[in-house]
XYZ file of C-alpha atoms in Angstrom:
655
model
C 0.012 -0.166 0.096
C 1.298 3.258 -1.322
C 1.955 5.709 1.396
C -0.432 8.841 1.506
C 1.619 12.138 1.937
C 0.500 15.939 1.663
C 1.934 16.604 -1.791
C 1.016 14.588 -5.731
C 1.816 15.958 -8.485
C 0.566 14.159 -11.440
C -0.088 14.955 -15.031
C -3.681 13.054 -15.705
C -5.161 11.278 -17.998
C -8.388 9.776 -18.522
C -8.039 6.559 -17.343
C -4.804 7.020 -15.172
C -2.092 8.882 -14.002
C 1.494 9.622 -14.379
C 4.134 10.458 -11.554
C 5.672 13.571 -12.104
C 9.323 13.732 -10.185
C 9.559 16.184 -7.853
C 13.084 16.323 -7.723
C 13.760 19.277 -5.025
C 11.563 21.665 -2.070
C 13.042 23.966 -0.807
C 10.859 25.407 2.697
C 11.594 28.927 3.495
C 10.702 30.899 6.631
C 10.082 34.536 5.749
C 9.087 36.048 8.703
C 7.943 35.711 12.145
C 6.574 38.449 14.816
C 6.071 37.760 17.968
C 2.809 37.306 20.156
C 0.851 37.264 16.876
C 1.222 33.714 16.280
C 1.508 33.808 12.552
C 4.547 32.933 10.355
C 5.085 33.584 6.027
C 6.722 31.383 4.319
C 7.786 29.547 1.301
C 7.979 26.561 -1.048
C 9.529 25.852 -3.486
C 9.724 22.790 -5.902
C 11.251 22.281 -8.891
C 9.427 19.070 -11.620
C 10.426 17.965 -13.995
C 8.108 15.296 -16.908
C 10.521 12.278 -16.620
C 8.214 10.213 -18.822
C 6.399 11.437 -21.291
C 7.508 12.891 -25.132
C 5.307 15.949 -25.456
C 4.360 18.377 -23.374
C 1.725 17.736 -20.992
C -0.324 19.296 -18.524
C -0.275 18.266 -14.421
C -1.578 18.742 -11.446
C -0.276 19.088 -8.530
C -2.008 18.363 -4.438
C -1.092 19.925 -1.783
C -2.961 19.067 2.390
C -2.363 22.340 4.519
C -1.818 22.526 7.950
C -5.488 23.110 9.200
C -5.635 27.900 9.482
C -2.764 27.671 6.506
C -4.066 29.643 3.556
C -2.061 30.221 -0.080
C -0.997 34.119 -0.579
C 0.751 34.170 -3.027
C 1.471 31.561 -6.558
C 5.112 32.067 -9.139
C 6.743 30.985 -11.764
C 10.203 30.345 -12.707
C 9.904 30.911 -16.398
C 12.780 32.737 -19.133
C 11.798 36.113 -20.409
C 12.279 35.169 -24.348
C 14.760 38.128 -24.696
C 17.574 35.623 -23.544
C 17.955 36.621 -20.049
C 17.607 34.973 -16.777
C 14.287 33.523 -15.686
C 13.211 35.149 -13.256
C 10.022 34.573 -12.153
C 6.176 35.918 -12.226
C 3.612 36.246 -9.217
C -0.065 34.579 -9.995
C -3.243 37.494 -10.291
C -6.246 36.987 -7.955
C -9.095 36.408 -9.958
C -12.742 34.927 -9.935
C -12.539 31.494 -9.599
C -14.639 30.556 -12.404
C -12.745 33.340 -15.041
C -10.140 31.444 -13.107
C -10.838 28.342 -15.173
C -12.683 29.327 -18.138
C -8.514 31.305 -18.722
C -7.403 27.447 -18.519
C -9.345 26.190 -20.342
C -9.393 28.702 -22.888
C -5.016 28.881 -22.911
C -4.481 25.435 -22.905
C -6.725 25.104 -25.902
C -4.605 27.552 -27.321
C -1.684 25.793 -26.767
C 0.342 28.812 -24.090
C 1.797 28.391 -20.833
C -0.839 28.288 -18.252
C -1.123 27.348 -14.363
C -3.168 28.860 -11.785
C -3.759 27.765 -7.747
C -7.572 27.448 -6.045
C -8.217 25.265 -3.262
C -10.541 21.477 -4.445
C -13.092 22.231 -2.387
C -14.971 25.009 -1.835
C -13.064 26.277 2.185
C -10.834 23.194 2.204
C -7.360 22.729 3.435
C -6.888 20.768 0.400
C -5.574 22.813 -2.904
C -4.536 21.903 -6.487
C -1.563 23.736 -9.405
C -2.903 23.423 -12.467
C 0.934 23.778 -15.226
C 0.577 23.460 -18.904
C 2.112 22.772 -20.943
C 4.794 20.484 -18.691
C 7.929 19.883 -21.341
C 9.838 16.695 -21.742
C 12.861 16.172 -19.163
C 12.550 19.609 -18.663
C 12.777 21.489 -14.938
C 10.507 23.489 -14.139
C 10.434 26.260 -11.246
C 7.306 27.289 -8.768
C 6.486 29.058 -5.514
C 4.390 29.032 -3.506
C 3.954 31.782 -0.366
C 1.753 30.723 3.132
C 0.192 31.856 6.172
C 0.895 28.912 8.345
C -0.291 29.258 11.995
C 2.363 28.757 14.942
C 5.530 28.649 14.078
C 8.209 27.176 12.514
C 7.671 23.735 14.016
C 4.808 23.666 12.171
C 6.710 24.450 8.977
C 9.303 21.390 9.880
C 5.761 19.324 10.383
C 4.326 20.147 6.837
C 7.264 19.280 5.031
C 7.649 15.982 6.893
C 4.229 15.022 6.029
C 5.341 16.111 2.724
C 8.690 14.331 2.266
C 8.355 11.559 4.550
C 11.276 9.822 2.853
C 14.161 13.172 2.247
C 16.432 11.328 4.979
C 16.382 7.810 3.328
C 18.720 7.231 -0.139
C 16.292 7.888 -3.256
C 14.135 10.225 -1.535
C 13.591 14.329 -2.454
C 15.891 16.720 -1.123
C 13.614 17.974 1.099
C 15.514 21.762 2.615
C 14.402 24.850 5.456
C 16.180 27.841 5.565
C 15.291 30.684 7.580
C 16.089 34.231 5.576
C 16.145 35.831 8.949
C 16.428 34.159 12.316
C 16.142 36.409 15.626
C 16.843 35.140 18.685
C 14.381 37.302 19.522
C 11.371 35.965 18.488
C 9.063 32.867 20.728
C 6.110 31.949 19.902
C 5.074 34.564 23.539
C 1.400 33.990 24.272
C 0.103 37.699 25.894
C -0.548 40.739 24.627
C 0.597 43.024 21.991
C 0.287 45.195 19.041
C 2.197 45.443 15.582
C 1.581 48.729 13.695
C 3.064 48.698 10.246
C 3.493 49.178 6.268
C 1.768 47.531 3.679
C 0.207 47.086 0.484
C -0.058 50.903 -0.378
C -1.850 51.515 3.672
C -0.442 51.872 7.406
C -2.349 47.621 8.922
C -2.349 46.836 12.554
C -3.071 43.979 14.273
C -3.731 43.867 18.257
C -3.440 39.909 19.353
C -5.910 39.453 22.611
C -4.091 35.716 24.249
C -7.229 34.149 26.212
C -6.975 35.334 30.149
C -7.542 33.001 32.201
C -10.723 33.187 33.888
C -11.450 29.565 33.307
C -10.806 26.345 35.547
C -13.339 27.119 37.990
C -15.734 23.987 38.118
C -18.219 26.457 40.549
C -17.843 27.920 37.283
C -18.542 25.704 34.518
C -21.520 24.863 31.757
C -24.597 22.757 33.191
C -24.488 19.480 30.589
C -26.538 17.453 31.143
C -28.079 15.723 27.738
C -24.819 16.246 24.457
C -26.264 15.515 21.216
C -23.278 13.762 19.574
C -23.431 13.544 15.456
C -21.103 11.689 13.845
C -19.997 11.947 10.448
C -20.348 8.134 8.723
C -19.506 9.815 4.964
C -16.506 7.120 2.675
C -13.807 10.139 4.252
C -14.100 9.015 7.877
C -13.871 5.945 7.472
C -10.630 5.692 8.206
C -9.297 9.312 8.921
C -8.430 9.818 12.698
C -11.589 6.881 14.308
C -9.466 6.561 17.160
C -8.667 9.564 18.174
C -12.329 10.896 17.895
C -12.587 8.373 20.036
C -10.139 9.019 22.844
C -12.327 12.236 22.546
C -14.626 11.320 23.614
C -13.754 8.751 26.504
C -11.474 12.048 27.490
C -15.059 14.455 27.621
C -17.014 11.225 29.272
C -14.546 11.707 32.060
C -14.225 15.508 32.500
C -17.543 15.904 32.520
C -18.386 14.094 35.198
C -15.589 15.693 36.895
C -16.719 19.653 36.844
C -20.255 18.978 36.478
C -20.521 16.064 39.480
C -22.719 13.743 37.362
C -22.958 11.075 34.236
C -23.885 12.948 31.323
C -26.707 11.914 28.950
C -25.050 11.144 24.956
C -27.358 10.808 22.335
C -25.502 9.648 19.243
C -27.402 11.006 16.136
C -25.251 9.744 12.667
C -25.449 11.513 9.190
C -24.056 11.137 5.126
C -25.780 11.817 2.266
C -28.986 9.924 3.600
C -31.514 11.497 6.535
C -30.157 11.712 9.473
C -30.627 8.279 12.083
C -31.320 8.012 15.513
C -28.518 5.418 17.237
C -29.339 6.175 20.620
C -29.108 7.037 23.460
C -26.696 6.666 26.310
C -25.422 6.729 29.854
C -22.185 5.685 29.118
C -18.855 6.744 26.644
C -18.310 2.953 26.427
C -21.482 1.742 25.163
C -21.366 4.301 22.622
C -18.040 4.146 21.097
C -19.827 0.986 21.463
C -22.326 1.950 18.817
C -20.220 3.904 16.843
C -17.454 1.095 16.714
C -20.667 -0.936 14.949
C -21.270 1.847 12.384
C -20.550 1.747 8.079
C -18.983 4.390 6.095
C -19.971 4.744 2.702
C -21.286 7.359 0.353
C -20.416 11.319 0.625
C -21.118 14.231 2.948
C -24.528 16.357 3.376
C -23.931 19.187 5.979
C -27.196 20.854 5.267
C -29.596 17.935 6.757
C -27.227 20.061 10.241
C -29.804 23.152 9.985
C -33.762 20.408 10.174
C -32.036 18.434 12.970
C -30.885 21.374 14.762
C -34.080 23.017 14.016
C -35.847 19.730 16.107
C -33.787 20.256 19.296
C -34.246 23.749 19.223
C -37.995 22.239 20.025
C -37.098 20.327 23.185
C -38.429 21.439 26.683
C -37.280 20.069 30.087
C -35.387 17.118 30.488
C -34.911 16.034 26.379
C -33.736 19.163 25.946
C -30.272 19.525 24.537
C -27.722 21.567 26.294
C -25.244 20.806 23.256
C -24.711 19.436 20.766
C -21.281 18.406 18.960
C -20.753 17.070 15.459
C -17.392 15.097 14.790
C -16.588 15.183 10.376
C -14.466 17.363 8.841
C -17.054 19.620 6.491
C -16.489 17.796 3.258
C -19.254 18.462 1.865
C -20.208 17.243 -1.710
C -21.425 19.714 -3.523
C -18.841 22.280 -1.389
C -22.231 23.378 0.083
C -21.810 25.028 3.739
C -26.081 24.994 5.833
C -27.426 27.428 6.921
C -29.276 28.253 10.541
C -30.264 32.074 9.547
C -33.880 31.262 9.707
C -33.587 29.619 13.036
C -30.187 30.149 14.741
C -32.314 32.324 17.559
C -34.537 29.519 18.877
C -31.139 27.646 19.431
C -29.309 28.320 23.054
C -27.475 25.305 22.868
C -23.800 26.165 21.812
C -22.441 23.508 17.964
C -19.003 22.934 18.350
C -17.254 20.975 16.272
C -14.103 18.258 15.994
C -12.307 17.851 13.199
C -9.604 15.212 12.764
C -8.097 14.173 9.343
C -5.870 15.572 6.916
C -8.290 17.144 4.771
C -10.976 19.751 6.233
C -13.567 22.395 4.565
C -12.347 24.624 7.767
C -15.644 26.988 6.394
C -17.388 24.323 6.594
C -17.022 24.004 10.846
C -17.244 27.377 11.284
C -20.318 28.126 10.322
C -21.783 25.044 11.513
C -20.186 26.357 14.957
C -22.331 29.319 14.418
C -25.339 27.549 14.915
C -26.095 29.645 17.384
C -27.402 33.487 17.475
C -27.041 33.265 21.660
C -23.997 30.428 21.851
C -21.147 31.028 19.961
C -19.617 27.178 19.754
C -15.714 26.901 19.141
C -13.725 24.375 16.378
C -12.169 21.681 18.790
C -8.253 20.992 15.698
C -5.835 18.307 16.962
C -3.682 20.276 18.517
C -6.399 21.298 21.061
C -5.544 18.927 24.288
C -8.945 20.296 26.536
C -11.843 21.147 25.903
C -12.518 24.181 27.557
C -15.433 25.946 24.710
C -16.725 23.001 25.477
C -16.596 22.801 28.893
C -16.555 26.336 30.624
C -18.213 29.911 29.897
C -16.469 30.468 26.988
C -14.901 35.169 27.174
C -15.644 37.673 24.774
C -14.912 40.846 23.415
C -17.430 43.531 24.276
C -16.182 46.334 23.363
C -13.864 47.701 21.097
C -13.437 51.558 21.631
C -11.492 54.359 19.779
C -10.607 57.703 20.474
C -11.557 58.101 17.134
C -13.248 62.081 16.279
C -16.613 62.250 16.725
C -17.375 63.892 12.591
C -14.870 60.427 11.729
C -16.665 57.611 14.643
C -19.981 59.022 12.660
C -19.042 59.043 9.164
C -19.078 62.847 8.235
C -16.162 63.005 6.906
C -13.369 59.928 5.858
C -10.199 59.788 7.508
C -9.714 55.633 6.733
C -9.387 54.095 9.797
C -11.554 50.646 9.569
C -11.023 47.575 12.210
C -12.454 43.549 12.670
C -14.123 43.919 14.613
C -16.104 47.108 13.585
C -15.503 49.919 16.772
C -18.763 51.383 16.044
C -20.910 48.778 17.146
C -21.892 49.495 20.609
C -21.863 45.772 22.273
C -20.323 42.324 20.610
C -20.085 38.635 21.512
C -17.209 37.117 19.868
C -16.440 34.815 21.272
C -11.687 34.521 21.979
C -9.871 30.926 20.812
C -7.591 28.950 22.542
C -5.247 30.647 20.760
C -7.088 34.569 21.646
C -8.172 36.899 18.692
C -7.397 39.583 17.182
C -8.480 42.922 16.120
C -7.172 44.571 12.637
C -7.853 46.890 10.753
C -5.996 49.865 8.176
C -4.797 53.015 10.407
C -3.903 55.531 7.753
C -5.428 55.694 4.225
C -2.713 57.932 2.148
C -5.297 58.191 -0.009
C -7.182 59.948 3.689
C -4.512 61.036 4.816
C -3.540 60.680 9.257
C -6.264 59.179 10.886
C -7.645 61.260 14.242
C -7.188 57.556 15.282
C -4.164 57.103 18.180
C -6.113 54.404 21.329
C -7.170 51.114 21.303
C -9.679 49.697 24.078
C -10.897 46.281 23.958
C -13.070 45.075 27.446
C -13.193 41.566 27.500
C -15.634 39.591 29.350
C -16.019 35.899 30.964
C -19.358 35.886 33.057
C -18.521 38.330 35.783
C -15.366 38.924 35.295
C -14.287 41.912 33.079
C -10.300 43.077 32.143
C -9.308 45.446 29.445
C -6.200 46.351 27.050
C -5.378 49.780 26.125
C -3.359 49.604 23.174
C -1.362 52.835 22.437
C -1.209 52.667 18.152
C 1.294 56.028 17.192
C 4.351 56.283 19.791
C 3.670 57.700 23.152
C 3.529 60.859 23.724
C 4.739 62.493 27.285
C 2.584 62.613 29.872
C 0.367 58.764 28.848
C -0.069 56.719 31.535
C 3.171 53.696 31.146
C 1.680 50.705 32.540
C -1.631 49.334 34.034
C -2.986 51.419 37.478
C -6.237 48.854 37.528
C -5.718 45.174 37.584
C -8.066 45.046 35.637
C -6.353 46.795 32.724
C -3.549 46.720 30.833
C -1.639 48.776 28.519
C 0.446 48.235 25.463
C 2.504 50.504 23.694
C 2.503 48.476 19.080
C 5.513 47.932 17.291
C 6.728 49.761 14.644
C 7.557 47.578 12.097
C 10.075 50.047 10.047
C 12.969 48.115 8.153
C 14.855 43.912 8.354
C 13.874 42.285 10.872
C 10.835 41.911 12.243
C 11.575 45.249 15.238
C 11.721 47.006 12.109
C 9.801 45.881 9.489
C 11.242 44.246 6.596
C 9.754 43.207 3.414
C 8.263 40.275 4.706
C 7.283 40.993 8.385
C 4.003 44.175 7.767
C 2.542 41.613 4.695
C 2.356 39.475 7.781
C -0.012 42.998 9.289
C -2.510 43.163 5.934
C -3.265 38.949 5.553
C -4.674 38.842 9.193
C -6.537 42.072 8.632
C -7.733 40.151 5.468
C -8.749 37.418 6.960
C -10.928 38.531 9.849
C -12.263 41.064 7.353
C -13.356 37.808 5.581
C -14.190 35.997 8.644
C -16.231 38.673 9.369
C -18.568 38.795 5.884
C -18.590 34.649 6.385
C -20.017 35.150 9.632
C -22.301 37.946 8.244
C -23.856 36.182 5.851
C -24.397 33.395 7.735
C -25.918 34.372 10.750
C -28.242 36.749 8.422
C -28.662 35.058 5.887
C -27.489 37.647 3.270
C -25.690 36.492 0.468
C -21.898 37.997 1.011
C -20.135 36.620 -2.095
C -19.233 39.925 -3.515
C -17.381 41.015 -0.752
C -15.123 38.145 -0.472
C -15.142 38.095 -3.923
C -13.307 41.754 -3.719
C -11.233 40.965 -0.618
C -9.560 37.991 -2.310
C -9.018 39.382 -5.379
C -7.932 43.434 -3.792
C -5.152 41.314 -1.165
C -4.562 38.543 -3.382
C -5.671 34.935 -1.463
C -6.595 32.112 -3.080
C -10.243 31.401 -1.466
C -13.700 29.566 -1.897
C -13.999 32.623 -4.203
C -11.034 33.620 -5.803
C -7.923 31.839 -8.377
C -4.405 32.057 -8.413
C -3.722 32.416 -12.141
C -0.669 32.417 -14.089
C -0.506 34.592 -17.087
C 3.286 35.231 -19.082
C 2.576 37.510 -21.804
C 0.800 40.798 -22.004
C -1.605 39.154 -24.951
C -3.115 36.585 -22.452
C -3.180 39.528 -19.731
C -5.850 41.060 -22.401
C -7.377 39.266 -24.569
C -8.555 37.674 -20.724
C -9.649 41.314 -19.239
C -6.900 40.626 -16.523
C -4.312 42.768 -14.470
C -1.124 42.091 -14.741
C -0.072 42.416 -10.691
C 2.231 43.923 -9.040
C 6.221 42.199 -9.979
C 4.812 40.883 -13.163
C 7.602 41.110 -15.511
C 4.867 42.631 -17.757
C 3.842 45.286 -15.361
C 5.481 48.182 -16.381
C 4.337 47.386 -20.310
C 2.835 50.671 -21.733
C -0.154 48.603 -22.696
C -0.684 47.353 -19.392
C -0.609 50.385 -18.385
C -2.674 52.052 -19.715
C -5.201 49.461 -19.299
C -5.076 49.746 -15.812
C -5.869 54.222 -16.176
C -8.456 52.849 -17.371
C -9.754 50.242 -15.209
C -9.772 53.125 -12.298
C -11.222 55.816 -14.333
C -13.869 53.029 -14.601
C -13.868 52.626 -11.284
C -14.314 55.991 -10.358
C -16.853 56.696 -12.358
C -18.497 53.965 -11.116
C -18.364 54.809 -7.574
C -19.820 58.115 -8.317
C -22.494 56.974 -10.004
C -22.974 54.781 -7.129
C -22.498 57.222 -4.134
C -25.953 58.958 -2.912
C -26.313 62.263 -2.680
C -27.108 64.522 0.689
C -30.412 63.185 1.742
C -31.198 60.651 -0.160
C -31.139 56.820 2.205
C -27.292 55.981 3.547
C -26.215 59.285 2.762
C -26.713 62.382 5.519
C -29.478 64.365 5.742
C -30.133 67.879 4.725
C -30.106 70.563 7.285
C -34.790 69.706 6.489
C -34.383 66.964 7.661
C -32.753 67.012 10.182
C -34.701 69.615 12.355
C -37.715 66.681 11.693
C -36.116 64.329 12.930
C -35.562 67.247 16.076
C -39.028 67.720 15.933
C -40.808 64.424 15.884
C -37.819 62.885 18.782
C -39.495 65.371 21.305
C -42.890 64.687 20.337
C -42.181 60.760 21.063
C -41.059 62.597 24.254
C -44.258 64.261 25.081
C -45.755 60.925 24.250
C -44.115 58.847 26.584
C -44.259 61.210 28.982
C -48.153 60.631 30.033
C -49.951 58.305 31.448
C -52.087 55.696 29.692
C -56.128 56.830 29.823
C -58.138 54.017 30.541
C -60.194 55.364 26.794
C -59.489 53.468 24.413
C -61.286 55.331 21.442
C -58.689 57.625 23.299
C -56.395 58.272 21.126
C -52.811 60.956 19.929
C -53.289 63.274 17.360
C -51.425 61.224 14.151
C -47.421 61.466 12.606
C -47.923 62.731 9.766
C -45.640 60.251 7.542
C -43.113 62.559 6.027
C -42.607 63.650 10.017
C -42.279 59.740 10.586
C -39.169 59.130 7.940
C -37.600 63.676 7.782
C -38.292 63.502 4.351
C -36.627 61.194 1.425
C -33.864 60.025 5.056
């Protein structure tokens, strides 16, 4: 039996696949930033078609660690003028368009390549390259953002090339571009500010507070619904690990809650969900699970009806929490929509992610099923069950010192952050590895913003902690340390040089990538909870920041003709970026964008814009009348009515 690895390179035919030779692999750690827990790294592959005596098309399949994302794709190719080969970066384009362009370019016999996720939102990526010439080495390079430090890169390298250090194995090297002894993965709060993607970005990290561990604060867990995925992909994928988790969870529930927990077992795959039975101990539960048959695909949308049924239960049959054991790999790349019933779900839904290929986007949507209690996704490296056993700490508010005019939208200063600081109340769960508040501090289009500090209030039950981040360089007269024990003041690290402390060309880019990921996740979350389609927002974000997502692919084109014929602009750093024809096309695209924005901007007095002076007067008049009305006693005579408020007063004209 052939050992499964995290990487495979094949030329696909109608009935077979021909392995492509990977002659060398080079991993390079570009940058790590302390306490952010993110590492930017590249994988450079040297491949060769050693089998077929002609140009062929091939696909590289890559299974990334959970949480890792593809940020860049490059191809080493001769420029055609006899010069040394240069790296060609790929452009982020809508996924559907990328498929169309790849097909057309292959039909024309031109060089083309693309990177996309195999299943929408999963950690499995495919790189399609055409043509791959016979016995000629080709180099391609991918850039990733990993969760964790250098040890995650080493684990990934071993998963890709387990025989690297044996005779005949692929030569694998791991190097650090700028080693720095001060870089440690510290679990502490902190803030970093740097310039990237044309703006000044910032990222504040809040670690998970040590509020937990007191049994008196444990969740009341009496009945747990175990929802088990019996699709074919789960047959051999981490089964023993899942059994171990159930045994461990049952044991900890007994210790923390003080009494046995009732488990209800439900199974799902591509058909209707089936209730297997109720169990009062983990041993009988596991015995029943071991007898299950695995077959077919996965239909995650069936969970919607199941959770709707849980929400209607009362009394001793009421579900306290649901735990879904699945890889989230829906057969049709769907994500369940709970927006119609999420308000009725007063129980959290947690997901246990196991196996190599996992669709984290799907599992995150399942964990967000309830509007009242946010669930969590438990990944293999999670060794505790705090998210299930105890109330979770949440962000209650994000407050800045932004000017009133900018805060109200009367003027634009370019500042924005995720979560949105304009929201009065929040309920953002703090994950096991902490949470980010990220954003844009300064946008050159609007100058320097008025924001100098940002405060985050974290709560868990009745316990509250406040973090105050100074985003600008500390001025005299400001407190240097926290005064109350529950408040912590932190000065931002400003990146501006070659090491991570001084910025470097890669350090600040991590900030932009984190901001884009957080904003993307927020758009997905809002769409799931509200039922609003945020696909266009997610696609625009992925294309602007140039990363691979369920809505976008990274497309590799090489010539001006290819870009112009397919109406795509080359990315910054591409050899044809400054070609006169491309420059003209870019100017035209900008002009069209400005014209479109100008036409879409509502005028003062229209819905969605500032009110006119006359409308403001009507609003004040209406507010005064309402205040008087609410202060008057309620009349016993039901026939008595107040003077009707004219509709034009009620709505303030058009505003």
